[in-house]
PDB file of C-alpha atoms in Angstrom:
ATOM      1  CA  MET Y   7      87.017  89.579  99.841  1.00 43.00           C
ATOM      2  CA  LYS Y   8      89.314  89.099  96.829  1.00 45.00           C
ATOM      3  CA  LYS Y   9      87.703  91.992  94.950  1.00 45.00           C
ATOM      4  CA  VAL Y  10      88.202  94.213  98.007  1.00 41.00           C
ATOM      5  CA  ILE Y  11      91.915  93.367  97.948  1.00 43.00           C
ATOM      6  CA  ILE Y  12      92.154  94.136  94.231  1.00 45.00           C
ATOM      7  CA  ALA Y  13      90.337  97.459  94.685  1.00 44.00           C
ATOM      8  CA  ALA Y  14      92.748  98.367  97.501  1.00 45.00           C
ATOM      9  CA  LEU Y  15      95.753  97.493  95.326  1.00 46.00           C
ATOM     10  CA  LEU Y  16      94.434  99.519  92.413  1.00 43.00           C
ATOM     11  CA  ALA Y  17      93.634 102.490  94.629  1.00 43.00           C
ATOM     12  CA  ALA Y  18      97.069 102.386  96.242  1.00 43.00           C
ATOM     13  CA  SER Y  19      98.865 102.411  92.916  1.00 44.00           C
ATOM     14  CA  SER Y  20      96.799 104.725  90.765  1.00 41.00           C
ATOM     15  CA  GLY Y  21      94.988 107.021  93.131  1.00 37.00           C
ATOM     16  CA  SER Y  22      91.592 105.345  92.799  1.00 34.00           C
ATOM     17  CA  ALA Y  23      89.929 102.251  91.454  1.00 36.00           C
ATOM     18  CA  SER Y  24      88.371 103.206  88.164  1.00 35.00           C
ATOM     19  CA  ALA Y  25      85.129 101.890  86.767  1.00 35.00           C
ATOM     20  CA  SER Y  26      86.916 101.597  83.422  1.00 35.00           C
ATOM     21  CA  LEU Y  27      89.124  98.788  84.713  1.00 45.00           C
ATOM     22  CA  GLY Y  28      87.981  95.204  84.294  1.00 52.00           C
ATOM     23  CA  SER Y  29      89.496  92.134  85.878  1.00 55.00           C
ATOM     24  CA  LYS Y  30      89.688  88.600  84.543  1.00 58.00           C
ATOM     25  CA  PRO Y  31      89.159  85.875  87.127  1.00 67.00           C
ATOM     26  CA  GLY Y  32      92.364  85.126  89.000  1.00 84.00           C
ATOM     27  CA  GLU Y  33      94.432  81.976  88.795  1.00 90.00           C
ATOM     28  CA  MET Y  34      95.896  80.524  91.975  1.00 90.00           C
ATOM     29  CA  VAL Y  35      99.621  79.739  91.704  1.00 89.00           C
ATOM     30  CA  GLY Y  36     100.741  78.325  95.028  1.00 85.00           C
ATOM     31  CA  ALA Y  37      99.916  80.975  97.630  1.00 83.00           C
ATOM     32  CA  TRP Y  38      99.511  83.693  94.942  1.00 88.00           C
ATOM     33  CA  GLU Y  39      96.518  84.881  92.961  1.00 90.00           C
ATOM     34  CA  VAL Y  40      97.490  86.096  89.488  1.00 93.00           C
ATOM     35  CA  GLU Y  41      95.018  88.453  87.807  1.00 93.00           C
ATOM     36  CA  THR Y  42      94.851  90.409  84.586  1.00 93.00           C
ATOM     37  CA  VAL Y  43      93.326  93.874  84.780  1.00 92.00           C
ATOM     38  CA  ILE Y  44      92.241  95.442  81.480  1.00 92.00           C
ATOM     39  CA  ASP Y  45      91.701  99.175  80.988  1.00 91.00           C
ATOM     40  CA  GLY Y  46      88.315  99.585  79.319  1.00 91.00           C
ATOM     41  CA  PHE Y  47      89.453 102.591  77.259  1.00 92.00           C
ATOM     42  CA  SER Y  48      92.880 101.556  76.003  1.00 91.00           C
ATOM     43  CA  ASP Y  49      92.639  97.740  76.365  1.00 91.00           C
ATOM     44  CA  THR Y  50      96.021  97.907  78.134  1.00 90.00           C
ATOM     45  CA  LYS Y  51      96.683  94.818  80.250  1.00 91.00           C
ATOM     46  CA  ARG Y  52      98.174  95.022  83.721  1.00 93.00           C
ATOM     47  CA  GLY Y  53      99.200  92.101  85.843  1.00 92.00           C
ATOM     48  CA  ILE Y  54      98.588  92.017  89.559  1.00 92.00           C
ATOM     49  CA  THR Y  55      99.588  89.145  91.780  1.00 92.00           C
ATOM     50  CA  HIS Y  56      99.074  89.044  95.515  1.00 88.00           C
ATOM     51  CA  THR Y  57      99.240  86.752  98.489  1.00 82.00           C
ATOM     52  CA  LYS Y  58      96.274  86.123 100.713  1.00 68.00           C
ATOM     53  CA  LEU Y  59      95.532  88.892 103.180  1.00 57.00           C
ATOM     54  CA  GLY Y  60      97.251  87.969 106.436  1.00 62.00           C
ATOM     55  CA  ALA Y  61      96.984  89.363 109.942  1.00 66.00           C
ATOM     56  CA  ASP Y  62      99.990  91.637 109.422  1.00 66.00           C
ATOM     57  CA  GLY Y  63      99.598  92.655 105.784  1.00 72.00           C
ATOM     58  CA  PHE Y  64     100.316  91.199 102.373  1.00 81.00           C
ATOM     59  CA  LEU Y  65     102.654  91.308  99.419  1.00 87.00           C
ATOM     60  CA  ALA Y  66     101.784  92.187  95.804  1.00 92.00           C
ATOM     61  CA  VAL Y  67     103.759  92.026  92.562  1.00 94.00           C
ATOM     62  CA  LYS Y  68     102.343  94.218  89.807  1.00 94.00           C
ATOM     63  CA  CYS Y  69     102.822  96.775  87.060  1.00 94.00           C
ATOM     64  CA  ASP Y  70     100.991 100.022  86.367  1.00 91.00           C
ATOM     65  CA  LYS Y  71     101.695  99.899  82.634  1.00 90.00           C
ATOM     66  CA  PRO Y  72     103.352  97.212  80.533  1.00 92.00           C
ATOM     67  CA  GLY Y  73     106.981  97.204  79.446  1.00 93.00           C
ATOM     68  CA  LEU Y  74     110.549  96.366  80.388  1.00 92.00           C
ATOM     69  CA  GLY Y  75     111.250  96.979  84.081  1.00 91.00           C
ATOM     70  CA  SER Y  76     107.592  97.586  84.908  1.00 93.00           C
ATOM     71  CA  LEU Y  77     107.205  94.998  87.684  1.00 94.00           C
ATOM     72  CA  TYR Y  78     107.447  96.139  91.279  1.00 94.00           C
ATOM     73  CA  LEU Y  79     106.671  94.862  94.767  1.00 92.00           C
ATOM     74  CA  THR Y  80     104.362  96.501  97.254  1.00 90.00           C
ATOM     75  CA  PHE Y  81     104.045  95.566 100.909  1.00 86.00           C
ATOM     76  CA  PHE Y  82     100.815  96.524 102.672  1.00 85.00           C
ATOM     77  CA  THR Y  83     100.595  96.812 106.444  1.00 81.00           C
ATOM     78  CA  PRO Y  84      97.911  97.923 108.882  1.00 80.00           C
ATOM     79  CA  LYS Y  85     100.373 100.508 110.261  1.00 79.00           C
ATOM     80  CA  TYR Y  86     101.242 103.888 108.763  1.00 78.00           C
ATOM     81  CA  LEU Y  87     104.637 103.784 107.025  1.00 77.00           C
ATOM     82  CA  GLY Y  88     104.556 107.169 105.251  1.00 69.00           C
ATOM     83  CA  SER Y  89     107.651 109.306 105.328  1.00 58.00           C
ATOM     84  CA  ASP Y  90     108.234 112.226 107.653  1.00 52.00           C
ATOM     85  CA  ARG Y  91     109.355 114.722 105.007  1.00 53.00           C
ATOM     86  CA  ILE Y  92     110.029 117.487 107.520  1.00 47.00           C
ATOM     87  CA  SER Y  93     112.767 115.629 109.346  1.00 47.00           C
ATOM     88  CA  SER Y  94     113.711 113.321 106.447  1.00 46.00           C
ATOM     89  CA  ARG Y  95     113.572 110.392 108.822  1.00 51.00           C
ATOM     90  CA  VAL Y  96     115.125 107.250 107.364  1.00 50.00           C
ATOM     91  CA  HIS Y  97     112.979 104.175 107.730  1.00 62.00           C
ATOM     92  CA  GLY Y  98     114.733 100.891 108.387  1.00 71.00           C
ATOM     93  CA  ALA Y  99     113.505  98.014 106.249  1.00 84.00           C
ATOM     94  CA  LYS Y 100     114.731  94.432 106.210  1.00 88.00           C
ATOM     95  CA  TYR Y 101     113.579  91.190 104.657  1.00 88.00           C
ATOM     96  CA  ARG Y 102     114.228  87.508 105.177  1.00 90.00           C
ATOM     97  CA  LEU Y 103     113.582  84.507 102.934  1.00 90.00           C
ATOM     98  CA  ASP Y 104     112.824  81.339 104.906  1.00 91.00           C
ATOM     99  CA  ASP Y 105     115.594  80.982 107.534  1.00 91.00           C
ATOM    100  CA  ALA Y 106     118.288  82.902 105.628  1.00 90.00           C
ATOM    101  CA  PRO Y 107     119.898  85.880 107.375  1.00 92.00           C
ATOM    102  CA  ALA Y 108     117.981  89.174 107.217  1.00 91.00           C
ATOM    103  CA  GLN Y 109     118.991  91.638 104.493  1.00 89.00           C
ATOM    104  CA  ASP Y 110     118.290  95.320 103.983  1.00 87.00           C
ATOM    105  CA  LEU Y 111     115.320  96.024 101.738  1.00 84.00           C
ATOM    106  CA  PRO Y 112     116.490  98.239  98.880  1.00 78.00           C
ATOM    107  CA  SER Y 113     115.164 101.825  99.210  1.00 75.00           C
ATOM    108  CA  PRO Y 114     111.422 101.426  99.700  1.00 80.00           C
ATOM    109  CA  TYR Y 115     109.088 104.201  98.528  1.00 82.00           C
ATOM    110  CA  TYR Y 116     106.532 104.819 101.266  1.00 79.00           C
ATOM    111  CA  ASP Y 117     102.942 105.802 100.603  1.00 81.00           C
ATOM    112  CA  GLY Y 118     100.643 105.586 103.583  1.00 81.00           C
ATOM    113  CA  LYS Y 119     100.329 101.959 104.646  1.00 83.00           C
ATOM    114  CA  ALA Y 120     102.328 100.688 101.677  1.00 84.00           C
ATOM    115  CA  ALA Y 121     106.021 100.365 100.928  1.00 84.00           C
ATOM    116  CA  SER Y 122     107.025  99.731  97.312  1.00 88.00           C
ATOM    117  CA  ILE Y 123     110.281  98.584  95.758  1.00 89.00           C
ATOM    118  CA  ILE Y 124     110.485  99.938  92.201  1.00 89.00           C
ATOM    119  CA  GLY Y 125     112.876 100.041  89.242  1.00 87.00           C
ATOM    120  CA  ASN Y 126     116.026  97.927  88.936  1.00 87.00           C
ATOM    121  CA  LYS Y 127     116.010  97.165  92.659  1.00 87.00           C
ATOM    122  CA  ALA Y 128     112.575  95.580  92.275  1.00 89.00           C
ATOM    123  CA  THR Y 129     113.741  93.562  89.272  1.00 89.00           C
ATOM    124  CA  ASP Y 130     116.766  92.265  91.218  1.00 85.00           C
ATOM    125  CA  LEU Y 131     114.684  91.396  94.295  1.00 87.00           C
ATOM    126  CA  LEU Y 132     111.960  89.697  92.235  1.00 91.00           C
ATOM    127  CA  LYS Y 133     114.519  87.671  90.277  1.00 88.00           C
ATOM    128  CA  GLY Y 134     116.106  86.608  93.569  1.00 82.00           C
ATOM    129  CA  LEU Y 135     112.707  85.673  94.967  1.00 86.00           C
ATOM    130  CA  ALA Y 136     111.897  83.666  91.835  1.00 87.00           C
ATOM    131  CA  ILE Y 137     115.254  81.866  91.715  1.00 87.00           C
ATOM    132  CA  SER Y 138     115.468  80.908  95.406  1.00 85.00           C
ATOM    133  CA  SER Y 139     111.813  79.701  95.567  1.00 86.00           C
ATOM    134  CA  PRO Y 140     111.337  80.351  99.300  1.00 88.00           C
ATOM    135  CA  LYS Y 141     108.243  79.344 101.238  1.00 88.00           C
ATOM    136  CA  ARG Y 142     108.203  82.354 103.624  1.00 89.00           C
ATOM    137  CA  PHE Y 143     108.964  86.004 103.009  1.00 87.00           C
ATOM    138  CA  ARG Y 144     109.282  88.201 106.074  1.00 87.00           C
ATOM    139  CA  ALA Y 145     109.688  91.962 105.956  1.00 86.00           C
ATOM    140  CA  GLN Y 146     110.133  94.451 108.775  1.00 86.00           C
ATOM    141  CA  PHE Y 147     109.654  98.212 108.504  1.00 82.00           C
ATOM    142  CA  LEU Y 148     110.252 101.019 110.945  1.00 78.00           C
ATOM    143  CA  THR Y 149     107.038 103.046 110.886  1.00 78.00           C
ATOM    144  CA  TYR Y 150     106.521 106.789 110.971  1.00 74.00           C
ATOM    145  CA  ASP Y 151     106.034 106.497 114.756  1.00 76.00           C
ATOM    146  CA  ASN Y 152     109.246 104.466 115.201  1.00 78.00           C
ATOM    147  CA  ASP Y 153     107.203 101.324 115.767  1.00 81.00           C
ATOM    148  CA  LEU Y 154     107.806  98.072 113.896  1.00 82.00           C
ATOM    149  CA  ALA Y 155     105.506  96.778 111.178  1.00 81.00           C
ATOM    150  CA  GLU Y 156     106.133  93.190 110.216  1.00 82.00           C
ATOM    151  CA  ILE Y 157     104.845  91.108 107.344  1.00 83.00           C
ATOM    152  CA  ASP Y 158     105.171  87.344 107.247  1.00 84.00           C
ATOM    153  CA  VAL Y 159     103.671  85.809 104.106  1.00 84.00           C
ATOM    154  CA  ASP Y 160     103.567  82.411 102.449  1.00 83.00           C
ATOM    155  CA  VAL Y 161     105.235  82.851  99.053  1.00 85.00           C
ATOM    156  CA  THR Y 162     104.946  79.254  97.831  1.00 86.00           C
ATOM    157  CA  GLY Y 163     104.845  79.324  94.018  1.00 89.00           C
ATOM    158  CA  ALA Y 164     106.446  82.784  93.811  1.00 90.00           C
ATOM    159  CA  ALA Y 165     108.585  81.936  90.781  1.00 91.00           C
ATOM    160  CA  ASN Y 166     105.656  80.843  88.607  1.00 92.00           C
ATOM    161  CA  ALA Y 167     103.472  83.728  89.813  1.00 93.00           C
ATOM    162  CA  ILE Y 168     106.202  86.302  89.109  1.00 93.00           C
ATOM    163  CA  TYR Y 169     106.862  84.920  85.615  1.00 93.00           C
ATOM    164  CA  LYS Y 170     103.125  84.873  84.798  1.00 93.00           C
ATOM    165  CA  THR Y 171     102.744  88.468  85.986  1.00 94.00           C
ATOM    166  CA  ALA Y 172     105.823  89.490  83.997  1.00 94.00           C
ATOM    167  CA  ALA Y 173     104.268  87.949  80.876  1.00 94.00           C
ATOM    168  CA  ILE Y 174     101.017  89.899  81.395  1.00 94.00           C
ATOM    169  CA  CYS Y 175     103.044  93.070  82.036  1.00 94.00           C
ATOM    170  CA  GLU Y 176     105.312  92.418  79.035  1.00 94.00           C
ATOM    171  CA  ASP Y 177     108.330  92.812  81.335  1.00 93.00           C
ATOM    172  CA  THR Y 178     110.995  91.071  79.273  1.00 89.00           C
ATOM    173  CA  ALA Y 179     113.527  91.269  82.109  1.00 88.00           C
ATOM    174  CA  PHE Y 180     111.913  88.032  83.316  1.00 80.00           C
ATOM    175  CA  VAL Y 181     112.090  85.996  80.111  1.00 69.00           C
ATOM    176  CA  GLN Y 182     113.191  82.481  81.034  1.00 57.00           C
TER     177      GLN Y 182
END
């Protein structure tokens, strides 16, 4: 089941899971599995960390190539989130850490059943997630069909998992 999740994450971020990519066995850090994926042609390391697959989706922290600012978050849901480019519909997205008030999710990029937070906004959100050390992360998205998609995941150990992934990804924005 874990390899199916990894293949889905790789396919969602790079178009397809390539036979040239290898994966080292994952390490469990709280509710997170931290893995190192190595490109068989360039030996480039990528970090990918994800929560267990839940009934409503899951959360992943990863990079596509190493370097400063490379970490991003991706939320996966069973519902279609993709944008309606014809009408430029704005999708509402909110998140909540434990019992704190809900906040707007910063400008998600939608791709099918995934919503990703990239760039500086991802760095800020990941740093906040690491510093506050919540146990639950809830996210709510307005789907393409104006339905709600909700994710409720256990993020115990998020700080350690994020820092380990940042080290694999050589994202120095997370140096402690």
